[in-house]
CSV table of C-alpha atoms and ligand atoms in Angstrom, one decimal:
chain,number,residue,atom,x,y,z
A,18,UNK,CA,131.2,144.3,68.9
A,19,UNK,CA,131.2,142.2,65.8
A,20,UNK,CA,132.8,138.9,65.1
A,21,UNK,CA,136.6,139.2,64.6
A,22,UNK,CA,136.6,137.6,61.1
A,23,UNK,CA,139.5,135.7,59.5
A,24,UNK,CA,140.2,135.3,55.9
A,25,UNK,CA,141.4,131.8,56.2
A,26,UNK,CA,141.7,129.1,58.9
A,27,UNK,CA,143.9,128.3,60.7
A,28,UNK,CA,146.2,131.0,59.3
A,29,UNK,CA,146.1,134.1,61.4
A,30,UNK,CA,144.5,132.3,64.3
A,31,UNK,CA,146.1,132.9,67.6
A,32,UNK,CA,146.3,129.9,70.0
A,33,UNK,CA,147.4,130.3,73.6
A,34,UNK,CA,149.1,127.1,74.9
A,35,UNK,CA,149.9,126.9,78.6
A,36,UNK,CA,152.6,124.5,79.8
A,37,UNK,CA,154.5,125.1,76.6
A,38,UNK,CA,158.0,125.0,78.0
A,39,UNK,CA,158.2,121.2,77.7
A,40,UNK,CA,156.4,117.9,77.2
A,41,UNK,CA,152.9,117.9,75.8
A,42,UNK,CA,152.5,121.7,75.7
A,43,UNK,CA,155.7,122.2,73.7
A,44,UNK,CA,154.6,119.4,71.4
A,45,UNK,CA,151.2,121.0,70.8
A,46,UNK,CA,152.9,124.4,70.2
A,47,UNK,CA,155.1,122.9,67.5
A,48,UNK,CA,152.3,120.9,65.9
A,49,UNK,CA,150.0,123.8,65.7
A,50,UNK,CA,152.7,126.3,64.5
A,51,UNK,CA,153.5,123.8,61.7
A,52,UNK,CA,149.9,124.1,60.6
A,53,UNK,CA,149.8,127.8,60.4
A,54,UNK,CA,148.7,128.9,63.9
A,55,UNK,CA,150.3,131.8,65.6
A,56,UNK,CA,151.3,130.5,69.1
A,57,UNK,CA,151.4,132.4,72.4
A,58,UNK,CA,153.3,130.0,74.5
A,59,UNK,CA,153.0,130.4,78.3
A,60,UNK,CA,154.7,128.7,81.2
A,61,UNK,CA,156.2,129.2,84.7
A,62,UNK,CA,159.6,128.3,83.0
A,63,UNK,CA,160.1,131.4,81.0
A,64,UNK,CA,163.5,130.5,79.5
A,65,UNK,CA,162.4,127.1,78.4
A,66,UNK,CA,159.3,128.6,77.0
A,67,UNK,CA,161.4,131.0,74.9
A,68,UNK,CA,163.4,128.0,73.6
A,69,UNK,CA,160.1,126.4,72.5
A,70,UNK,CA,159.1,129.5,70.7
A,71,UNK,CA,162.6,129.9,69.1
A,72,UNK,CA,162.1,126.5,67.5
A,73,UNK,CA,158.6,127.1,66.1
A,74,UNK,CA,158.1,127.2,62.3
A,75,UNK,CA,156.4,130.3,60.9
A,76,UNK,CA,156.1,133.7,62.5
A,77,UNK,CA,154.0,135.7,64.9
A,78,UNK,CA,154.8,133.5,67.9
A,79,UNK,CA,155.6,134.7,71.4
A,80,UNK,CA,156.7,133.4,74.8
A,81,UNK,CA,155.1,134.5,78.1
A,82,UNK,CA,155.9,133.9,81.8
A,83,UNK,CA,152.7,133.0,83.5
A,84,UNK,CA,151.8,131.2,86.7
A,85,UNK,CA,148.4,129.7,86.0
A,86,UNK,CA,147.7,129.3,89.7
A,87,UNK,CA,148.0,133.1,90.3
A,88,UNK,CA,145.0,135.3,89.4
A,89,UNK,CA,147.1,138.4,88.8
A,90,UNK,CA,149.6,136.6,86.7
A,91,UNK,CA,146.9,135.0,84.5
A,92,UNK,CA,144.8,138.1,84.1
A,93,UNK,CA,147.8,140.4,83.5
A,94,UNK,CA,149.6,138.1,81.1
A,95,UNK,CA,146.4,137.3,79.2
A,96,UNK,CA,145.6,141.0,78.7
A,97,UNK,CA,149.2,141.6,77.6
A,98,UNK,CA,149.0,138.8,75.0
A,99,UNK,CA,145.8,140.1,73.5
A,100,UNK,CA,147.1,143.7,73.5
A,101,UNK,CA,150.2,142.5,71.6
A,102,UNK,CA,148.7,140.0,69.3
A,103,UNK,CA,144.9,140.4,69.1
A,104,UNK,CA,142.2,138.1,70.2
A,105,UNK,CA,143.0,134.5,71.2
A,106,UNK,CA,140.9,132.1,69.1
A,107,UNK,CA,141.9,128.9,70.9
A,108,UNK,CA,143.1,128.1,74.4
A,109,UNK,CA,144.9,124.9,75.2
A,110,UNK,CA,145.3,124.4,79.0
A,111,UNK,CA,148.2,121.9,79.1
A,112,UNK,CA,150.1,123.2,82.2
A,113,UNK,CA,149.8,120.9,85.2
A,114,UNK,CA,151.7,119.3,88.0
A,115,UNK,CA,152.1,115.9,89.6
A,116,UNK,CA,153.9,116.0,92.9
A,117,UNK,CA,155.8,112.8,93.7
A,118,UNK,CA,158.4,112.1,96.5
A,119,UNK,CA,161.5,110.3,95.1
A,120,UNK,CA,159.3,108.8,92.5
A,121,UNK,CA,156.7,107.6,95.0
A,122,UNK,CA,153.1,108.6,95.3
A,123,UNK,CA,151.9,109.4,98.8
A,124,UNK,CA,149.0,107.5,100.4
A,125,UNK,CA,146.1,109.8,101.5
A,126,UNK,CA,147.1,109.3,105.1
A,127,UNK,CA,150.6,110.7,104.3
A,128,UNK,CA,149.5,113.5,102.0
A,129,UNK,CA,150.2,117.0,103.3
A,130,UNK,CA,147.6,119.8,103.0
A,131,UNK,CA,150.3,121.8,101.2
A,132,UNK,CA,150.6,119.1,98.5
A,133,UNK,CA,146.8,118.9,98.2
A,134,UNK,CA,146.4,122.7,97.9
A,135,UNK,CA,149.3,123.2,95.5
A,136,UNK,CA,148.1,120.5,93.2
A,137,UNK,CA,144.6,121.9,93.1
A,138,UNK,CA,145.9,125.4,92.8
A,139,UNK,CA,147.7,124.5,89.5
A,140,UNK,CA,145.6,121.8,87.9
A,141,UNK,CA,142.1,123.0,88.9
A,142,UNK,CA,142.3,126.7,89.8
A,143,UNK,CA,144.7,127.2,87.0
A,144,UNK,CA,142.3,125.8,84.4
A,145,UNK,CA,139.5,128.0,85.9
A,146,UNK,CA,141.6,131.1,85.8
A,147,UNK,CA,142.9,130.6,82.2
A,148,UNK,CA,139.5,129.7,80.8
A,149,UNK,CA,137.8,132.6,82.7
A,150,UNK,CA,140.3,135.1,81.2
A,151,UNK,CA,139.5,133.7,77.7
A,152,UNK,CA,135.7,133.7,78.2
A,153,UNK,CA,135.8,137.3,79.5
A,154,UNK,CA,137.8,138.4,76.5
A,155,UNK,CA,135.5,136.6,74.0
A,156,UNK,CA,132.4,138.1,75.7
A,157,UNK,CA,133.8,141.5,74.7
A,158,UNK,CA,135.4,140.5,71.4
A,159,UNK,CA,133.8,137.4,69.9
A,160,UNK,CA,135.8,135.3,67.4
A,161,UNK,CA,134.7,132.7,64.9
A,162,UNK,CA,135.3,129.0,66.0
A,163,UNK,CA,136.3,129.9,69.5
A,164,UNK,CA,137.9,126.8,71.1
A,165,UNK,CA,139.0,125.6,74.5
A,166,UNK,CA,140.9,122.4,75.3
A,167,UNK,CA,141.3,121.3,78.9
A,168,UNK,CA,143.5,118.5,80.3
A,169,UNK,CA,142.3,115.8,82.6
A,170,UNK,CA,144.0,112.4,82.9
A,171,UNK,CA,143.2,108.7,82.6
A,172,UNK,CA,144.4,108.7,86.3
A,173,UNK,CA,141.3,110.6,87.2
A,174,UNK,CA,139.0,108.3,85.2
A,175,UNK,CA,140.7,105.2,86.7
A,176,UNK,CA,140.3,106.6,90.2
A,177,UNK,CA,143.7,106.0,91.5
A,178,UNK,CA,145.1,103.1,89.5
A,179,UNK,CA,148.6,104.5,90.2
A,180,UNK,CA,148.7,108.2,90.7
A,181,UNK,CA,148.4,110.4,93.8
A,182,UNK,CA,145.0,111.3,95.3
A,183,UNK,CA,145.6,115.0,95.1
A,184,UNK,CA,146.4,114.7,91.4
A,185,UNK,CA,143.4,112.5,90.7
A,186,UNK,CA,141.1,114.8,92.6
A,187,UNK,CA,142.4,117.9,90.8
A,188,UNK,CA,142.0,116.2,87.4
A,189,UNK,CA,138.6,114.8,88.2
A,190,UNK,CA,137.4,118.3,88.9
A,191,UNK,CA,138.5,119.2,85.3
A,192,UNK,CA,136.2,116.5,84.0
A,193,UNK,CA,133.1,118.3,85.5
A,194,UNK,CA,134.4,121.8,84.9
A,195,UNK,CA,134.9,121.1,81.2
A,196,UNK,CA,131.2,120.3,80.8
A,197,UNK,CA,130.1,123.3,82.8
A,198,UNK,CA,132.2,125.6,80.7
A,199,UNK,CA,131.0,123.9,77.5
A,200,UNK,CA,127.4,124.6,78.5
A,201,UNK,CA,128.0,128.2,79.4
A,202,UNK,CA,130.0,129.1,76.3
A,203,UNK,CA,128.0,127.2,73.7
A,204,UNK,CA,125.8,130.3,73.0
A,205,UNK,CA,129.0,132.3,72.4
A,206,UNK,CA,129.9,129.8,69.6
A,207,UNK,CA,132.8,128.5,71.7
A,208,UNK,CA,133.4,124.7,72.0
A,209,UNK,CA,135.1,123.2,75.1
A,210,UNK,CA,136.5,119.8,75.0
A,211,UNK,CA,138.9,117.9,77.3
A,212,UNK,CA,141.8,115.5,76.7
A,213,UNK,CA,142.4,112.6,79.1
A,214,UNK,CA,145.9,111.4,78.2
A,215,UNK,CA,147.1,107.9,79.1
A,216,UNK,CA,150.8,107.3,79.6
A,217,UNK,CA,152.6,110.0,77.5
A,218,UNK,CA,156.3,110.0,77.4
A,219,UNK,CA,157.2,113.3,79.1
A,220,UNK,CA,159.1,114.5,82.2
A,221,UNK,CA,155.9,114.1,84.2
A,222,UNK,CA,155.6,110.4,83.3
A,223,UNK,CA,159.3,109.9,83.9
A,224,UNK,CA,158.9,111.1,87.5
A,225,UNK,CA,157.3,107.7,88.2
A,226,UNK,CA,158.8,105.5,85.5
A,227,UNK,CA,162.3,104.3,86.3
A,228,UNK,CA,164.7,103.8,83.5
A,229,UNK,CA,164.2,100.5,81.7
A,230,UNK,CA,160.5,100.3,82.7
A,231,UNK,CA,159.2,101.5,79.4
A,232,UNK,CA,158.6,98.0,78.0
A,233,UNK,CA,156.7,96.9,81.1
A,234,UNK,CA,154.6,100.0,80.9
A,235,UNK,CA,154.0,99.6,77.2
A,236,UNK,CA,152.9,96.0,77.8
A,237,UNK,CA,149.9,97.3,79.7
A,238,UNK,CA,148.8,99.4,76.7
A,239,UNK,CA,146.9,97.6,74.0
A,240,UNK,CA,148.6,99.6,71.2
A,241,UNK,CA,151.9,98.4,72.6
A,242,UNK,CA,153.7,101.7,73.2
A,243,UNK,CA,153.8,104.8,75.3
A,244,UNK,CA,152.1,107.8,73.8
A,245,UNK,CA,154.0,110.8,72.4
A,246,UNK,CA,153.1,114.5,72.6
A,247,UNK,CA,152.2,114.4,68.9
A,248,UNK,CA,149.5,111.9,69.6
A,249,UNK,CA,147.9,114.5,71.9
A,250,UNK,CA,148.7,117.4,69.5
A,251,UNK,CA,147.0,115.7,66.5
A,252,UNK,CA,143.8,115.2,68.5
A,253,UNK,CA,143.9,118.8,69.6
A,254,UNK,CA,144.5,120.1,66.0
A,255,UNK,CA,141.2,118.3,65.1
A,256,UNK,CA,139.3,119.7,68.1
A,257,UNK,CA,140.5,123.2,67.2
A,258,UNK,CA,139.4,122.8,63.5
A,259,UNK,CA,136.1,124.1,62.1
A,260,UNK,CA,135.2,120.5,61.3
A,261,UNK,CA,135.0,119.7,65.0
A,262,UNK,CA,132.4,122.5,65.5
A,263,UNK,CA,129.6,120.1,66.6
A,264,UNK,CA,131.8,118.6,69.4
A,265,UNK,CA,131.5,120.2,72.8
A,266,UNK,CA,131.6,119.0,76.4
A,267,UNK,CA,133.5,115.9,75.4
A,268,UNK,CA,136.5,114.2,77.0
A,269,UNK,CA,138.7,112.4,74.5
A,270,UNK,CA,140.8,109.4,75.7
A,271,UNK,CA,144.2,109.5,74.0
A,272,UNK,CA,145.6,106.5,75.7
A,273,UNK,CA,146.4,103.7,73.3
A,274,UNK,CA,143.6,101.6,74.8
A,275,UNK,CA,145.0,101.7,78.3
A,276,UNK,CA,141.6,102.6,79.6
A,277,UNK,CA,138.5,101.7,77.6
A,278,UNK,CA,135.0,102.9,78.6
B,330,NAI,N1,152.5,112.8,80.6
B,330,NAI,C1,151.4,112.0,80.9
B,330,NAI,O1,151.5,110.8,80.9
B,330,NAI,C2,150.1,112.7,81.3
B,330,NAI,C3,150.0,114.1,81.4
B,330,NAI,N2,148.7,114.6,81.7
B,330,NAI,C4,148.5,116.0,81.7
B,330,NAI,O2,149.0,116.6,80.5
B,330,NAI,C5,149.4,117.9,80.8
B,330,NAI,C6,150.8,118.1,80.2
B,330,NAI,O3,151.7,117.2,80.9
B,330,NAI,P1,153.2,116.9,80.6
B,330,NAI,O4,153.6,117.6,79.4
B,330,NAI,O5,153.4,115.4,80.6
B,330,NAI,O6,153.9,117.5,81.9
B,330,NAI,P2,155.3,118.2,82.1
B,330,NAI,O7,155.5,118.2,83.5
B,330,NAI,O8,156.3,117.7,81.2
B,330,NAI,O9,155.0,119.7,81.6
B,330,NAI,C7,154.1,120.5,82.4
B,330,NAI,C8,154.4,122.0,82.1
B,330,NAI,O10,153.5,122.7,82.9
B,330,NAI,C9,154.2,123.8,83.5
B,330,NAI,N3,153.6,124.3,84.7
B,330,NAI,C10,153.5,123.7,85.9
B,330,NAI,N4,153.0,124.5,86.8
B,330,NAI,C11,152.7,125.6,86.2
B,330,NAI,C12,152.1,126.9,86.6
B,330,NAI,N5,151.7,127.1,87.9
B,330,NAI,N6,151.9,127.8,85.7
B,330,NAI,C13,152.4,127.7,84.4
B,330,NAI,N7,152.9,126.6,84.0
B,330,NAI,C14,153.1,125.5,84.8
B,330,NAI,C15,155.6,123.2,83.8
B,330,NAI,O11,156.6,124.2,83.9
B,330,NAI,C16,155.8,122.4,82.5
B,330,NAI,O12,156.4,123.1,81.5
B,330,NAI,C17,149.3,118.1,82.3
B,330,NAI,O13,148.1,118.8,82.6
B,330,NAI,C18,149.2,116.7,82.8
B,330,NAI,O14,148.6,116.7,84.0
B,330,NAI,C19,147.7,113.8,82.0
B,330,NAI,C20,147.8,112.4,81.9
B,330,NAI,C21,149.0,111.8,81.6
B,331,LIG,C1,151.9,111.0,84.3
B,331,LIG,C2,150.5,110.8,84.7
B,331,LIG,C3,150.2,111.5,85.9
B,331,LIG,C4,150.2,109.3,84.9
B,331,LIG,C5,151.2,108.4,85.3
B,331,LIG,C6,150.8,107.1,85.5
B,331,LIG,C7,149.6,106.7,85.3
B,331,LIG,C8,149.2,105.2,85.5
B,331,LIG,O1,150.1,104.4,85.7
B,331,LIG,O2,148.0,104.9,85.5
B,331,LIG,C9,148.6,107.6,84.9
B,331,LIG,O3,147.4,107.2,84.7
B,331,LIG,C10,149.0,108.9,84.7
B,331,LIG,O4,148.1,109.8,84.3
């Protein structure tokens, strides 16, 4: 089949954002919708996802219940999205979990197999399943400027500075997977890049940041503040653009200097 051509960019481009019910995913959905993308917003939390979509500027947006750790849910929902809205041009894999216990991270000796498996099922398997659905669809129906953005974490790069080992391991896998996917899909004209956020002010960060600790956390960040979802969204908007077409297999640190290579 031929390339699914577009008259203009990004108008008419469909972006699938997972984890769009809240936090970074919701911020990315809003940022991209404001720049002319049609957004398919997916999340476990269906009602909150619908709320995100209701607040998006522009039209052609839709909300989808999808469990990224479940093969049938991903493949079925993905097929339904494309049947309803046409080919997805860009996939942003923001959904993820961090399991804490009363705000505490478990030591490896105290980590249950259940916590380990669930964390990998969502963060690692979920990234694989969503990107596989996208690649399979683009193999049959190519698009111009196909784009994938994955989510790792500075916690994975730092090797356990503060977060749990299951989370770190699951996000470290995404570092390698992003490169493998980038190599495989380059010939299809698809670029694949990852984001490694630092401390971004969302519910996930608040799990481990008690009220009043913001200033202390910000003091460890050279740019002197926690990150906001828009800091991540702006980077993703660039990675999705035609101008970023020579970038693939990269991991962008959006962390205010919290970790420098
Ligand atoms: N907030 C931060 O400081 C950092 C966040 N990250 C990563 O950024 C991404 C977004 O994080 P936040 O917005 O902060 O988290 P969040 O916890 O606020 O939002 C995550 C979203 O993912 C959804 N989700 C969880 N499991 C799912 C599943 N099985 N299927 C579908 N959706 C599911 C949740 O319902 C939620 O809406 C995650 O991948 C996270 O690991 C990485 C480093 C730091
Ligand atoms: C919210 C995420 C998981 C998080 C939280 C805290 C740190 C840290 O203090 O180093 C991180 O690196 C994170 O990625």
